[in-house]
GROMACS .gro file of C-alpha atoms in nm:
model
  482
    1MET     CA    1   9.949  10.345  11.010
    2ASP     CA    2   9.775  10.009  10.978
    3LEU     CA    3  10.031   9.732  10.934
    4SER     CA    4   9.939   9.394  10.790
    5MET     CA    5  10.141   9.126  10.964
    6ARG     CA    6  10.123   8.919  10.644
    7TRP     CA    7  10.286   9.207  10.458
    8LEU     CA    8  10.544   9.264  10.731
    9ASN     CA    9  10.642   8.898  10.714
   10ASP     CA   10  10.740   8.944  10.350
   11TYR     CA   11  11.038   9.135  10.490
   12VAL     CA   12  11.082   9.030  10.852
   13LYS     CA   13  10.974   8.691  10.988
   14ALA     CA   14  10.806   8.825  11.299
   15ASP     CA   15  10.637   8.501  11.400
   16MET     CA   16  10.636   8.563  11.775
   17PRO     CA   17  10.301   8.589  11.963
   18ILE     CA   18  10.121   8.909  11.867
   19LYS     CA   19  10.113   9.036  12.227
   20GLU     CA   20  10.491   9.007  12.245
   21PHE     CA   21  10.527   9.184  11.911
   22VAL     CA   22  10.314   9.486  12.003
   23ALA     CA   23  10.467   9.517  12.352
   24ASP     CA   24  10.827   9.510  12.230
   25MET     CA   25  10.761   9.739  11.933
   26THR     CA   26  10.604   9.993  12.168
   27MET     CA   27  10.899   9.972  12.406
   28SER     CA   28  11.145  10.029  12.121
   29GLY     CA   29  10.966  10.347  12.015
   30SER     CA   30  10.697  10.237  11.766
   31LYS     CA   31  10.383  10.292  11.971
   32VAL     CA   32  10.101  10.046  11.904
   33GLU     CA   33   9.750  10.181  11.953
   34THR     CA   34   9.560   9.856  11.902
   35TYR     CA   35   9.552   9.537  11.697
   36HIS     CA   36   9.290   9.296  11.572
   37LYS     CA   37   9.269   8.973  11.379
   38MET     CA   38   9.073   9.012  11.056
   39SER     CA   39   8.922   8.665  11.080
   40ASP     CA   40   8.790   8.698  11.437
   41PRO     CA   41   8.567   8.538  11.552
   42ILE     CA   42   8.549   8.292  11.259
   43ASN     CA   43   8.649   7.945  11.371
   44ASN     CA   44   8.633   7.590  11.233
   45VAL     CA   45   8.515   7.698  10.887
   46VAL     CA   46   8.693   7.504  10.614
   47VAL     CA   47   8.723   7.462  10.239
   48ALA     CA   48   8.501   7.178  10.118
   49LYS     CA   49   8.392   7.022   9.790
   50VAL     CA   50   8.039   6.914   9.706
   51LEU     CA   51   8.057   6.545   9.616
   52LYS     CA   52   7.688   6.465   9.585
   53LEU     CA   53   7.355   6.649   9.582
   54GLU     CA   54   7.013   6.495   9.634
   55ARG     CA   55   6.670   6.633   9.718
   56HIS     CA   56   6.543   6.613  10.073
   57PRO     CA   57   6.265   6.352  10.080
   58ASP     CA   58   6.031   6.586  10.270
   59SER     CA   59   6.110   6.920  10.105
   60GLU     CA   60   6.120   7.057   9.753
   61LYS     CA   61   6.361   7.334   9.858
   62LEU     CA   62   6.616   7.149  10.068
   63TRP     CA   63   6.923   6.968   9.938
   64ILE     CA   64   7.119   6.694  10.111
   65CYS     CA   65   7.487   6.750  10.033
   66GLN     CA   66   7.782   6.518  10.083
   67LEU     CA   67   8.102   6.721  10.124
   68ASP     CA   68   8.470   6.639  10.113
   69ALA     CA   69   8.589   6.851  10.407
   70GLY     CA   70   8.923   6.681  10.458
   71ARG     CA   71   8.779   6.429  10.704
   72GLU     CA   72   8.798   6.051  10.682
   73GLU     CA   73   8.433   6.037  10.581
   74PRO     CA   74   8.216   6.279  10.379
   75VAL     CA   75   8.032   6.540  10.587
   76GLN     CA   76   7.657   6.563  10.536
   77ILE     CA   77   7.500   6.909  10.538
   78VAL     CA   78   7.140   7.002  10.453
   79THR     CA   79   7.087   7.339  10.286
   80ALA     CA   80   6.819   7.547  10.115
   81ALA     CA   81   7.071   7.716   9.885
   82GLN     CA   82   6.989   7.675   9.518
   83ASN     CA   83   7.323   7.771   9.359
   84LEU     CA   84   7.513   7.454   9.444
   85PHE     CA   85   7.637   7.187   9.205
   86GLU     CA   86   7.848   6.876   9.231
   87GLY     CA   87   8.213   6.980   9.226
   88ALA     CA   88   8.146   7.321   9.383
   89ILE     CA   89   8.420   7.443   9.620
   90VAL     CA   90   8.253   7.610   9.918
   91PRO     CA   91   8.319   7.737  10.272
   92ALA     CA   92   8.170   7.489  10.520
   93CYS     CA   93   8.111   7.537  10.891
   94MET     CA   94   8.185   7.219  11.080
   95HIS     CA   95   8.017   7.119  11.408
   96ASN     CA   96   8.103   7.371  11.683
   97SER     CA   97   8.212   7.649  11.449
   98THR     CA   98   8.164   8.027  11.461
   99ILE     CA   99   8.085   8.271  11.179
  100ALA     CA  100   8.167   8.641  11.149
  101ASP     CA  101   7.876   8.777  11.354
  102GLY     CA  102   7.957   8.544  11.642
  103THR     CA  103   7.683   8.290  11.570
  104LYS     CA  104   7.773   7.937  11.682
  105ILE     CA  105   7.705   7.657  11.434
  106THR     CA  106   7.637   7.306  11.561
  107LYS     CA  107   7.507   6.985  11.411
  108GLY     CA  108   7.134   6.914  11.411
  109LYS     CA  109   6.850   6.793  11.195
  110LEU     CA  110   6.647   6.955  10.921
  111ARG     CA  111   6.313   6.784  10.867
  112GLY     CA  112   6.448   6.469  11.024
  113VAL     CA  113   6.772   6.451  10.824
  114ALA     CA  114   7.108   6.498  10.998
  115SER     CA  115   7.298   6.815  10.908
  116ASN     CA  116   7.649   6.834  11.049
  117GLY     CA  117   7.717   7.199  10.991
  118MET     CA  118   7.640   7.475  10.743
  119MET     CA  119   7.774   7.614  10.417
  120CYS     CA  120   7.813   7.991  10.414
  121SER     CA  121   7.777   8.300  10.204
  122TYR     CA  122   8.040   8.572  10.177
  123ALA     CA  123   7.845   8.786  10.427
  124GLU     CA  124   7.863   8.511  10.689
  125LEU     CA  125   8.243   8.530  10.654
  126GLY     CA  126   8.234   8.904  10.719
  127LEU     CA  127   8.315   8.984  10.354
  128THR     CA  128   8.149   9.188  10.081
  129LYS     CA  129   8.126   9.137   9.706
  130ASP     CA  130   8.409   9.389   9.668
  131ASP     CA  131   8.640   9.141   9.841
  132PHE     CA  132   8.636   8.916   9.535
  133ASP     CA  133   8.783   8.965   9.190
  134TYR     CA  134   8.527   8.733   9.034
  135PRO     CA  135   8.145   8.725   9.036
  136VAL     CA  136   7.979   8.592   9.350
  137ALA     CA  137   7.611   8.536   9.412
  138ASP     CA  138   7.414   8.810   9.588
  139ASP     CA  139   7.268   8.540   9.807
  140GLY     CA  140   7.327   8.170   9.842
  141ILE     CA  141   7.653   7.990   9.910
  142LEU     CA  142   7.991   8.142   9.821
  143ILE     CA  143   8.130   7.942   9.528
  144LEU     CA  144   8.511   7.945   9.517
  145ASN     CA  145   8.576   7.759   9.190
  146ASN     CA  146   8.681   8.082   9.015
  147ASP     CA  147   8.921   8.189   9.289
  148PRO     CA  148   9.265   8.244   9.130
  149ASP     CA  149   9.425   8.027   9.400
  150VAL     CA  150   9.170   7.746   9.393
  151ASP     CA  151   9.426   7.492   9.270
  152SER     CA  152   9.622   7.539   9.591
  153PHE     CA  153   9.320   7.486   9.816
  154ARG     CA  154   9.318   7.169  10.024
  155MET     CA  155   8.990   7.021  10.138
  156GLY     CA  156   8.968   7.090  10.510
  157MET     CA  157   9.194   7.395  10.481
  158ASP     CA  158   9.096   7.684  10.708
  159ILE     CA  159   8.882   7.918  10.498
  160CYS     CA  160   9.058   8.231  10.629
  161GLU     CA  161   9.393   8.091  10.523
  162ALA     CA  162   9.254   8.006  10.178
  163LEU     CA  163   9.105   8.354  10.130
  164GLN     CA  164   9.409   8.521  10.290
  165THR     CA  165   9.196   8.688  10.556
  166ASP     CA  166   9.392   8.522  10.838
  167ASP     CA  167   9.580   8.845  10.892
  168THR     CA  168   9.642   9.054  11.202
  169ILE     CA  169   9.633   9.432  11.165
  170VAL     CA  170   9.845   9.640  11.400
  171GLU     CA  171   9.768  10.010  11.428
  172PHE     CA  172  10.070  10.229  11.501
  173GLU     CA  173  10.069  10.591  11.617
  174ILE     CA  174  10.336  10.754  11.403
  175THR     CA  175  10.483  11.081  11.527
  176ASN     CA  176  10.551  11.369  11.289
  177ASN     CA  177  10.928  11.325  11.307
  178ARG     CA  178  10.913  10.965  11.175
  179PRO     CA  179  10.750  10.971  10.829
  180ASP     CA  180  10.967  10.670  10.741
  181CYS     CA  181  10.738  10.462  10.964
  182LEU     CA  182  10.437  10.552  10.748
  183SER     CA  183  10.546  10.257  10.538
  184VAL     CA  184  10.571   9.880  10.560
  185LEU     CA  185  10.946   9.893  10.497
  186GLY     CA  186  10.997  10.154  10.767
  187LEU     CA  187  10.817   9.945  11.026
  188ALA     CA  188  10.997   9.634  10.899
  189GLN     CA  189  11.327   9.809  10.969
  190GLU     CA  190  11.207   9.886  11.321
  191ALA     CA  191  11.093   9.527  11.375
  192SER     CA  192  11.423   9.396  11.239
  193ALA     CA  193  11.619   9.602  11.491
  194THR     CA  194  11.380   9.540  11.780
  195PHE     CA  195  11.384   9.161  11.748
  196ASP     CA  196  11.730   9.125  11.590
  197ILE     CA  197  11.582   8.953  11.284
  198PRO     CA  198  11.748   9.020  10.946
  199MET     CA  199  11.544   9.195  10.679
  200ASN     CA  200  11.466   9.010  10.356
  201TYR     CA  201  11.492   9.305  10.118
  202THR     CA  202  11.649   9.364   9.779
  203GLU     CA  203  11.655   9.689   9.587
  204PRO     CA  204  11.378   9.700   9.321
  205SER     CA  205  11.472   9.670   8.956
  206PHE     CA  206  11.304   9.623   8.619
  207LYS     CA  207  11.410   9.511   8.273
  208GLY     CA  208  11.197   9.724   8.043
  209VAL     CA  209  11.171   9.730   7.666
  210ALA     CA  210  11.381   9.946   7.436
  211GLY     CA  211  11.246  10.294   7.382
  212ASP     CA  212  11.308  10.664   7.433
  213ILE     CA  213  11.059  10.823   7.672
  214THR     CA  214  11.162  11.173   7.565
  215LYS     CA  215  11.009  11.107   7.222
  216GLU     CA  216  10.673  11.046   7.392
  217ILE     CA  217  10.661  11.310   7.666
  218SER     CA  218  10.857  11.604   7.808
  219VAL     CA  219  10.889  11.720   8.170
  220SER     CA  220  10.988  12.064   8.298
  221VAL     CA  221  11.001  12.189   8.656
  222GLU     CA  222  10.951  12.564   8.684
  223ASN     CA  223  10.955  12.584   9.063
  224THR     CA  224  11.254  12.379   9.177
  225LYS     CA  225  11.223  12.509   9.533
  226LEU     CA  226  10.886  12.339   9.580
  227CYS     CA  227  10.968  12.037   9.362
  228SER     CA  228  11.322  11.914   9.417
  229ARG     CA  229  11.282  11.605   9.201
  230TYR     CA  230  11.034  11.485   8.940
  231MET     CA  231  11.071  11.144   8.780
  232ALA     CA  232  10.852  11.003   8.502
  233ALA     CA  233  10.832  10.659   8.341
  234LEU     CA  234  10.626  10.533   8.050
  235VAL     CA  235  10.428  10.211   8.032
  236LYS     CA  236  10.277  10.102   7.699
  237ASN     CA  237  10.024   9.836   7.599
  238VAL     CA  238   9.864   9.856   7.941
  239LYS     CA  239   9.620   9.580   8.036
  240ILE     CA  240   9.371   9.707   8.294
  241GLY     CA  241   9.221   9.442   8.521
  242PRO     CA  242   9.189   9.333   8.882
  243SER     CA  243   9.497   9.300   9.099
  244PRO     CA  244   9.609   8.958   9.220
  245LYS     CA  245   9.454   8.847   9.547
  246TRP     CA  246   9.772   8.893   9.751
  247MET     CA  247   9.794   9.258   9.652
  248ALA     CA  248   9.424   9.330   9.697
  249ARG     CA  249   9.428   9.168  10.043
  250ARG     CA  250   9.727   9.374  10.155
  251LEU     CA  251   9.562   9.694  10.036
  252ARG     CA  252   9.235   9.616  10.213
  253ALA     CA  253   9.420   9.526  10.530
  254SER     CA  254   9.576   9.872  10.514
  255GLY     CA  255   9.240  10.042  10.469
  256VAL     CA  256   9.271  10.102  10.093
  257ARG     CA  257   9.004   9.981   9.850
  258PRO     CA  258   9.146   9.799   9.544
  259ILE     CA  259   9.041   9.962   9.216
  260ASN     CA  260   9.245   9.811   8.930
  261ASN     CA  261   9.597   9.681   8.883
  262LEU     CA  262   9.752  10.014   8.774
  263VAL     CA  263   9.595  10.228   9.045
  264ASP     CA  264   9.657   9.955   9.302
  265ILE     CA  265  10.027   9.950   9.218
  266THR     CA  266  10.060  10.322   9.299
  267ASN     CA  267   9.877  10.273   9.631
  268PHE     CA  268  10.074   9.957   9.708
  269VAL     CA  269  10.406  10.135   9.656
  270MET     CA  270  10.294  10.431   9.865
  271LEU     CA  271  10.212  10.200  10.156
  272GLU     CA  272  10.521   9.985  10.110
  273TYR     CA  273  10.781  10.258  10.055
  274GLY     CA  274  10.601  10.553  10.213
  275HIS     CA  275  10.641  10.756   9.892
  276PRO     CA  276  10.323  10.863   9.708
  277MET     CA  277  10.295  10.816   9.333
  278HIS     CA  278  10.051  10.902   9.059
  279ALA     CA  279   9.970  10.755   8.718
  280PHE     CA  280   9.847  10.969   8.428
  281ASP     CA  281   9.664  10.843   8.121
  282LEU     CA  282   9.880  10.984   7.841
  283ARG     CA  283   9.570  11.055   7.627
  284TYR     CA  284   9.470  11.334   7.863
  285VAL     CA  285   9.813  11.495   7.888
  286GLU     CA  286   9.778  11.761   7.620
  287ASP     CA  287  10.079  11.834   7.401
  288ASN     CA  288  10.246  11.536   7.574
  289ARG     CA  289  10.397  11.783   7.820
  290ILE     CA  290  10.418  11.775   8.198
  291VAL     CA  291  10.494  12.109   8.364
  292VAL     CA  292  10.542  12.146   8.739
  293ARG     CA  293  10.452  12.506   8.816
  294ASN     CA  294  10.253  12.737   9.037
  295ALA     CA  295   9.888  12.781   8.950
  296LYS     CA  296   9.774  13.091   8.767
  297GLU     CA  297   9.508  13.323   8.901
  298GLY     CA  298   9.164  13.205   8.789
  299GLU     CA  299   9.260  12.845   8.712
  300THR     CA  300   9.037  12.567   8.845
  301LEU     CA  301   9.060  12.189   8.862
  302LYS     CA  302   8.797  11.920   8.910
  303LEU     CA  303   8.959  11.657   9.132
  304LEU     CA  304   8.935  11.278   9.123
  305ASP     CA  305   8.711  11.310   9.430
  306GLU     CA  306   8.374  11.267   9.258
  307MET     CA  307   8.182  11.452   9.530
  308ALA     CA  308   8.399  11.764   9.528
  309GLU     CA  309   8.329  12.081   9.335
  310PRO     CA  310   8.604  12.221   9.110
  311VAL     CA  311   8.885  12.370   9.317
  312LYS     CA  312   8.979  12.733   9.269
  313LEU     CA  313   9.356  12.739   9.237
  314THR     CA  314   9.570  13.023   9.365
  315PRO     CA  315   9.925  13.125   9.268
  316GLU     CA  316  10.090  12.988   9.584
  317MET     CA  317   9.968  12.637   9.500
  318LEU     CA  318  10.207  12.401   9.319
  319ILE     CA  319  10.034  12.206   9.044
  320ILE     CA  320  10.108  11.956   8.769
  321ALA     CA  321   9.997  12.087   8.433
  322ASP     CA  322  10.005  11.966   8.076
  323GLY     CA  323  10.062  12.192   7.778
  324LYS     CA  324   9.733  12.375   7.834
  325LYS     CA  325   9.577  12.319   8.177
  326PRO     CA  326   9.622  12.191   8.533
  327ILE     CA  327   9.591  11.812   8.567
  328ALA     CA  328   9.683  11.756   8.934
  329ILE     CA  329   9.755  11.938   9.259
  330ALA     CA  330  10.112  11.846   9.351
  331GLY     CA  331  10.130  11.607   9.642
  332VAL     CA  332   9.756  11.613   9.710
  333MET     CA  333   9.533  11.468   9.440
  334GLY     CA  334   9.502  11.419   9.066
  335GLY     CA  335   9.248  11.588   8.846
  336GLU     CA  336   8.928  11.432   8.715
  337HIS     CA  337   9.085  11.318   8.388
  338SER     CA  338   9.427  11.226   8.526
  339GLY     CA  339   9.322  10.883   8.648
  340ILE     CA  340   9.330  10.539   8.492
  341MET     CA  341   9.030  10.425   8.287
  342GLU     CA  342   8.925  10.079   8.172
  343ASP     CA  343   9.043  10.161   7.818
  344THR     CA  344   9.374  10.322   7.919
  345THR     CA  345   9.661  10.194   7.705
  346THR     CA  346   9.957  10.422   7.782
  347VAL     CA  347  10.046  10.547   8.129
  348VAL     CA  348  10.295  10.797   8.266
  349PHE     CA  349  10.409  10.709   8.619
  350GLU     CA  350  10.509  11.000   8.841
  351ALA     CA  351  10.736  10.983   9.145
  352ALA     CA  352  10.833  11.322   9.281
  353CYS     CA  353  10.943  11.507   9.590
  354PHE     CA  354  10.733  11.812   9.680
  355ASP     CA  355  10.793  12.062   9.958
  356GLY     CA  356  10.612  11.950  10.273
  357VAL     CA  357  10.504  12.296  10.392
  358SER     CA  358  10.361  12.381  10.049
  359VAL     CA  359  10.167  12.054  10.032
  360ARG     CA  360  10.028  12.099  10.384
  361ARG     CA  361   9.909  12.453  10.316
  362THR     CA  362   9.748  12.357   9.986
  363ALA     CA  363   9.575  12.049  10.128
  364ARG     CA  364   9.436  12.253  10.416
  365LYS     CA  365   9.318  12.535  10.191
  366ILE     CA  366   9.125  12.310   9.954
  367GLY     CA  367   9.003  12.078  10.232
  368GLU     CA  368   9.152  11.763  10.081
  369ARG     CA  369   9.399  11.597  10.318
  370THR     CA  370   9.491  11.268  10.152
  371GLU     CA  371   9.717  10.969  10.217
  372ALA     CA  372   9.965  11.132   9.979
  373SER     CA  373   9.957  11.478  10.137
  374SER     CA  374   9.988  11.335  10.489
  375ARG     CA  375  10.321  11.182  10.384
  376PHE     CA  376  10.460  11.472  10.183
  377GLU     CA  377  10.378  11.726  10.453
  378LYS     CA  378  10.600  11.545  10.705
  379GLY     CA  379  10.897  11.569  10.471
  380LEU     CA  380  11.022  11.312  10.220
  381ASN     CA  381  11.366  11.270  10.074
  382PRO     CA  382  11.415  11.298   9.694
  383VAL     CA  383  11.629  10.982   9.698
  384ASN     CA  384  11.322  10.773   9.779
  385ALA     CA  385  11.137  10.883   9.465
  386GLU     CA  386  11.369  10.668   9.254
  387LYS     CA  387  11.320  10.357   9.469
  388ALA     CA  388  10.942  10.400   9.463
  389LEU     CA  389  10.934  10.441   9.086
  390LYS     CA  390  11.152  10.135   9.027
  391ARG     CA  391  10.933   9.930   9.260
  392ALA     CA  392  10.620  10.035   9.067
  393LEU     CA  393  10.780   9.940   8.736
  394GLN     CA  394  10.898   9.611   8.884
  395LEU     CA  395  10.538   9.534   8.986
  396ILE     CA  396  10.414   9.623   8.636
  397GLU     CA  397  10.642   9.354   8.496
  398MET     CA  398  10.559   9.104   8.773
  399LEU     CA  399  10.186   9.140   8.711
  400GLY     CA  400  10.227   9.145   8.332
  401CYS     CA  401  10.005   9.449   8.293
  402GLY     CA  402  10.214   9.657   8.056
  403GLU     CA  403  10.546   9.715   7.877
  404VAL     CA  404  10.785   9.943   8.065
  405VAL     CA  405  10.999  10.168   7.847
  406ASN     CA  406  11.353  10.130   7.979
  407THR     CA  407  11.438  10.502   7.986
  408ILE     CA  408  11.326  10.741   8.261
  409ILE     CA  409  11.300  11.119   8.282
  410ASP     CA  410  11.465  11.249   8.598
  411GLU     CA  411  11.441  11.621   8.670
  412ASN     CA  412  11.659  11.618   8.982
  413HIS     CA  413  11.717  11.959   9.137
  414SER     CA  414  11.800  11.836   9.485
  415GLU     CA  415  12.139  11.879   9.646
  416TYR     CA  416  12.101  11.584   9.878
  417VAL     CA  417  12.416  11.459  10.047
  418PRO     CA  418  12.382  11.190  10.315
  419GLU     CA  419  12.411  11.348  10.658
  420ARG     CA  420  12.707  11.235  10.865
  421LEU     CA  421  12.716  11.253  11.242
  422LYS     CA  422  13.026  11.211  11.453
  423HIS     CA  423  12.992  10.909  11.680
  424ASP     CA  424  13.137  10.954  12.027
  425TYR     CA  425  13.034  10.638  12.210
  426LYS     CA  426  13.168  10.770  12.541
  427TRP     CA  427  12.948  11.080  12.515
  428VAL     CA  428  12.648  10.856  12.437
  429ASN     CA  429  12.714  10.658  12.756
  430GLU     CA  430  12.756  10.975  12.962
  431HIS     CA  431  12.435  11.115  12.817
  432LEU     CA  432  12.240  10.794  12.890
  433GLY     CA  433  12.412  10.691  13.211
  434SER     CA  434  12.490  10.359  13.044
  435ASP     CA  435  12.788  10.136  12.974
  436ILE     CA  436  12.735  10.018  12.615
  437SER     CA  437  13.048   9.931  12.419
  438GLU     CA  438  13.140  10.114  12.101
  439ASN     CA  439  13.092   9.800  11.890
  440GLU     CA  440  12.749   9.731  12.041
  441GLN     CA  441  12.639  10.087  11.969
  442ILE     CA  442  12.757  10.057  11.610
  443GLU     CA  443  12.574   9.725  11.564
  444ILE     CA  444  12.251   9.879  11.696
  445LEU     CA  445  12.280  10.166  11.449
  446LYS     CA  446  12.350   9.930  11.159
  447LYS     CA  447  12.038   9.728  11.248
  448LEU     CA  448  11.841  10.050  11.204
  449GLY     CA  449  11.983  10.102  10.856
  450PHE     CA  450  12.260  10.351  10.939
  451GLY     CA  451  12.598  10.331  10.773
  452TYR     CA  452  12.926  10.368  10.961
  453GLU     CA  453  13.258  10.492  10.830
  454ASN     CA  454  13.568  10.643  10.990
  455GLY     CA  455  13.395  10.720  11.318
  456GLU     CA  456  13.096  10.880  11.149
  457ILE     CA  457  12.735  10.763  11.130
  458ILE     CA  458  12.588  10.788  10.780
  459VAL     CA  459  12.218  10.871  10.808
  460PRO     CA  460  11.988  10.689  10.560
  461PRO     CA  461  11.772  10.918  10.341
  462THR     CA  462  11.454  10.798  10.511
  463ARG     CA  463  11.561  10.931  10.853
  464ILE     CA  464  11.496  11.303  10.828
  465ASP     CA  465  11.485  11.326  11.209
  466MET     CA  466  11.857  11.257  11.269
  467HIS     CA  467  12.073  11.569  11.318
  468ARG     CA  468  12.245  11.570  11.657
  469ALA     CA  469  12.439  11.353  11.897
  470CYS     CA  470  12.139  11.324  12.127
  471ASP     CA  471  11.941  11.175  11.835
  472VAL     CA  472  12.208  10.906  11.810
  473ALA     CA  473  12.188  10.841  12.183
  474GLU     CA  474  11.811  10.797  12.159
  475GLU     CA  475  11.849  10.539  11.882
  476VAL     CA  476  12.099  10.341  12.088
  477ALA     CA  477  11.888  10.358  12.404
  478ARG     CA  478  11.556  10.250  12.256
  479ILE     CA  479  11.696   9.944  12.081
  480TYR     CA  480  11.934   9.847  12.364
  481GLY     CA  481  11.631   9.862  12.592
  482TYR     CA  482  11.516  10.104  12.857
   0.00000   0.00000   0.00000
């Protein structure tokens, strides 16, 4: 799991030195494999504005530029780039700066004229054209005037801060018994307990517009053993476009390529809440029916994976079908026509809970292990489907990319009851060889998201690994400190 520290700080202000963060997280049970700063080794590259352009007296191709780089005096830089104009906002390397490939930039002279740095392209910042939601030149200087946040840029501002690439990525090794930590919120809970910092989290909610989803689409679950819960929401008047920069940056930091606002929301929620989602274009859901069933002998499905051949489905595989055909393999991947297109106008959002063993076997058989299947196969709780769906709908309204119908279909066949474990603090101390008071043990458990009532620990739905007294002892020990 790649964790963006920018994203983590939305929930827990972990502003300690990164070496302290990774060491303490590892010691409390969240093993860190490695970490890196996205902007390394870029240094002393700032946002600047072109104030004046004039031709070099001894060259038809060189320009002498005067830049406002937040210094007391304009900075003069000579360049051969031909895409500049007065008023252009650009990244500028100051004297003694470093660009992405490690090249050092110093002041000098070009044909006898002083040049106190260099303006750079996106490649020299270690970026690609896909990192921008607006057109950028294939070559030449990166022009930032169309950046959605340009009004907040200060001249002299660090370019990595302006482009939100000043992020540190921490790679965690997540064990199979902790699928809750395959999410930003799960790791935020761990960080909150480890450093005794309160979490800044509120339950997601949405307003919606009046409407009855059941008049637009129906849902039936034929195999309730392999699908304990299936929730569907409807979004109308969808506006497909790029995601805001903050969302795109968080996705990229997590190793996910932004595609468009609707698809990005499903990926964002999966990474944030650890619960996979899918979005169907209603046009391609025949008969406006969603049926969760086992595949029939002889059925095939062309997946969203453009390189893959159609998959031969077998009866033990759980699929999502419409009124006539399969449209997705449950918990693994959607079908070719189940995705979101540029002209999509009405979307059905799915949040479900599929059996982990079934998903793992299916993913292995068809050779398509995905981010979604890797989470389902470890075991997810049906309670989390509702939170994930509400978060997706909340983001739809935040981004203004559609109208959420305020009714939801919820085929809930789970019998989930929060697990309760008797808390015997004396036994915990005997088991650990420790002397930790009852109140201190309770406070540690509460920091980890557990409830406490009448001498019993109430296990949160995300913690599928908690069943015995020794599990409780482990939680106390790792946060108290070995």
